[in-house]
């Protein structure tokens, strides 16, 4: 399964809000449709929304019908709309900056006729780079996986969260494909159930042994000695290693530390944001409270009850054993070793 696929003049996305029981695809022909799909989480996952935003930018340029003098202002609006979708995953902003740089390059050459083709090519390269990075993350991460490991993961970090293969799930796939008899505990991940609906679906298709748990079972599993390691994804990693990831990740990290269980973050280096020094600077998205009030459109909370719905939390670097990237595994102290890894 693929979260998104370029079709020559439009992007085909798998609507993840309908999974796992309905596999419904949607054609994206405009940057506004792309922005809507990202905001509604029809396409989701830090690397996937980065690639999707890149294609959205290219679609925006293809929609332009002016003579050129206002092309820059028009594309500034396209970028602003796409950047306004979701604030936490830095991949979206990194990808749009790359697309903007390519746009300016052709604009400065006054080569408007070829700009559209150049932007589609840039978006394709961003997508291909993500696919390549995930494979490398899988190889490095697999060196950490013992035979018959019981691995706890959270949310969805697989092919549905990336262009292909996944990050934390990419490591799990690589370990499984290398013949290790691993088993996965997947947290259901309230409120939108990315674990129950998406990770379980992906691992079932790959025939990787999986046990689904509710999020509140993780501590008891660890207390019983049933978890050998935790591997999660990331939406933004600060220069000191503090990491934003799906809500519930911080709780898992503290529990893992209390039980002396290794806790790893898996992410491409495009998820690292050296412009911010610590996790308190990472913008944490708060989403519509209807996502907490309902499960698959069934109301579970009286309307009068107040609801809080942060989509992410911040795991402090001190709880992270290592950060697994396509360039290698970064160990603490992250503020020193992060830069060393990025310049490799
Ligand atoms: C490949 S890491 C994806 C990352 O994104 C997810 O968030 P969302 O489902 O809200 O897009 C989650 O934090 C995953 O770890």
mmCIF file of N, CA, C and O in Angstrom, residues 39 70 115 124 171 186 237 241 244 308:
data_model
loop_
_atom_site.group_PDB
_atom_site.id
_atom_site.type_symbol
_atom_site.label_atom_id
_atom_site.label_comp_id
_atom_site.label_asym_id
_atom_site.label_seq_id
_atom_site.Cartn_x
_atom_site.Cartn_y
_atom_site.Cartn_z
ATOM 1 N N UNK A 39 -4.757 18.657 6.087
ATOM 2 C CA UNK A 39 -5.416 19.154 7.308
ATOM 3 C C UNK A 39 -6.368 18.102 7.873
ATOM 4 O O UNK A 39 -6.419 17.873 9.081
ATOM 5 N N UNK A 70 3.122 38.345 -11.577
ATOM 6 C CA UNK A 70 2.669 38.121 -10.197
ATOM 7 C C UNK A 70 2.842 36.664 -9.773
ATOM 8 O O UNK A 70 2.237 36.203 -8.807
ATOM 9 N N UNK A 115 9.267 25.925 -15.497
ATOM 10 C CA UNK A 115 9.166 25.882 -14.018
ATOM 11 C C UNK A 115 8.304 24.720 -13.552
ATOM 12 O O UNK A 115 8.622 24.018 -12.606
ATOM 13 N N UNK A 124 9.195 14.844 -7.072
ATOM 14 C CA UNK A 124 9.513 13.416 -7.270
ATOM 15 C C UNK A 124 10.820 13.037 -6.584
ATOM 16 O O UNK A 124 10.945 11.953 -5.997
ATOM 17 N N UNK A 171 12.052 -0.272 10.298
ATOM 18 C CA UNK A 171 13.039 -1.073 11.051
ATOM 19 C C UNK A 171 12.441 -2.437 11.384
ATOM 20 O O UNK A 171 13.088 -3.471 11.231
ATOM 21 N N UNK A 186 1.540 -3.082 19.388
ATOM 22 C CA UNK A 186 1.182 -1.778 18.813
ATOM 23 C C UNK A 186 0.125 -1.130 19.689
ATOM 24 O O UNK A 186 -0.930 -1.735 19.950
ATOM 25 N N UNK A 237 12.538 16.961 15.583
ATOM 26 C CA UNK A 237 13.569 16.702 16.581
ATOM 27 C C UNK A 237 14.390 17.975 16.759
ATOM 28 O O UNK A 237 14.933 18.508 15.784
ATOM 29 N N UNK A 241 17.916 17.039 20.888
ATOM 30 C CA UNK A 241 17.361 15.682 20.848
ATOM 31 C C UNK A 241 15.940 15.570 21.367
ATOM 32 O O UNK A 241 15.282 14.534 21.179
ATOM 33 N N UNK A 244 9.309 15.728 19.210
ATOM 34 C CA UNK A 244 7.843 15.788 19.124
ATOM 35 C C UNK A 244 7.375 14.562 18.363
ATOM 36 O O UNK A 244 7.902 14.241 17.290
ATOM 37 N N UNK A 308 -9.645 18.134 25.722
ATOM 38 C CA UNK A 308 -8.316 18.624 25.345
ATOM 39 C C UNK A 308 -7.777 17.688 24.272
ATOM 40 O O UNK A 308 -7.868 16.456 24.420
#
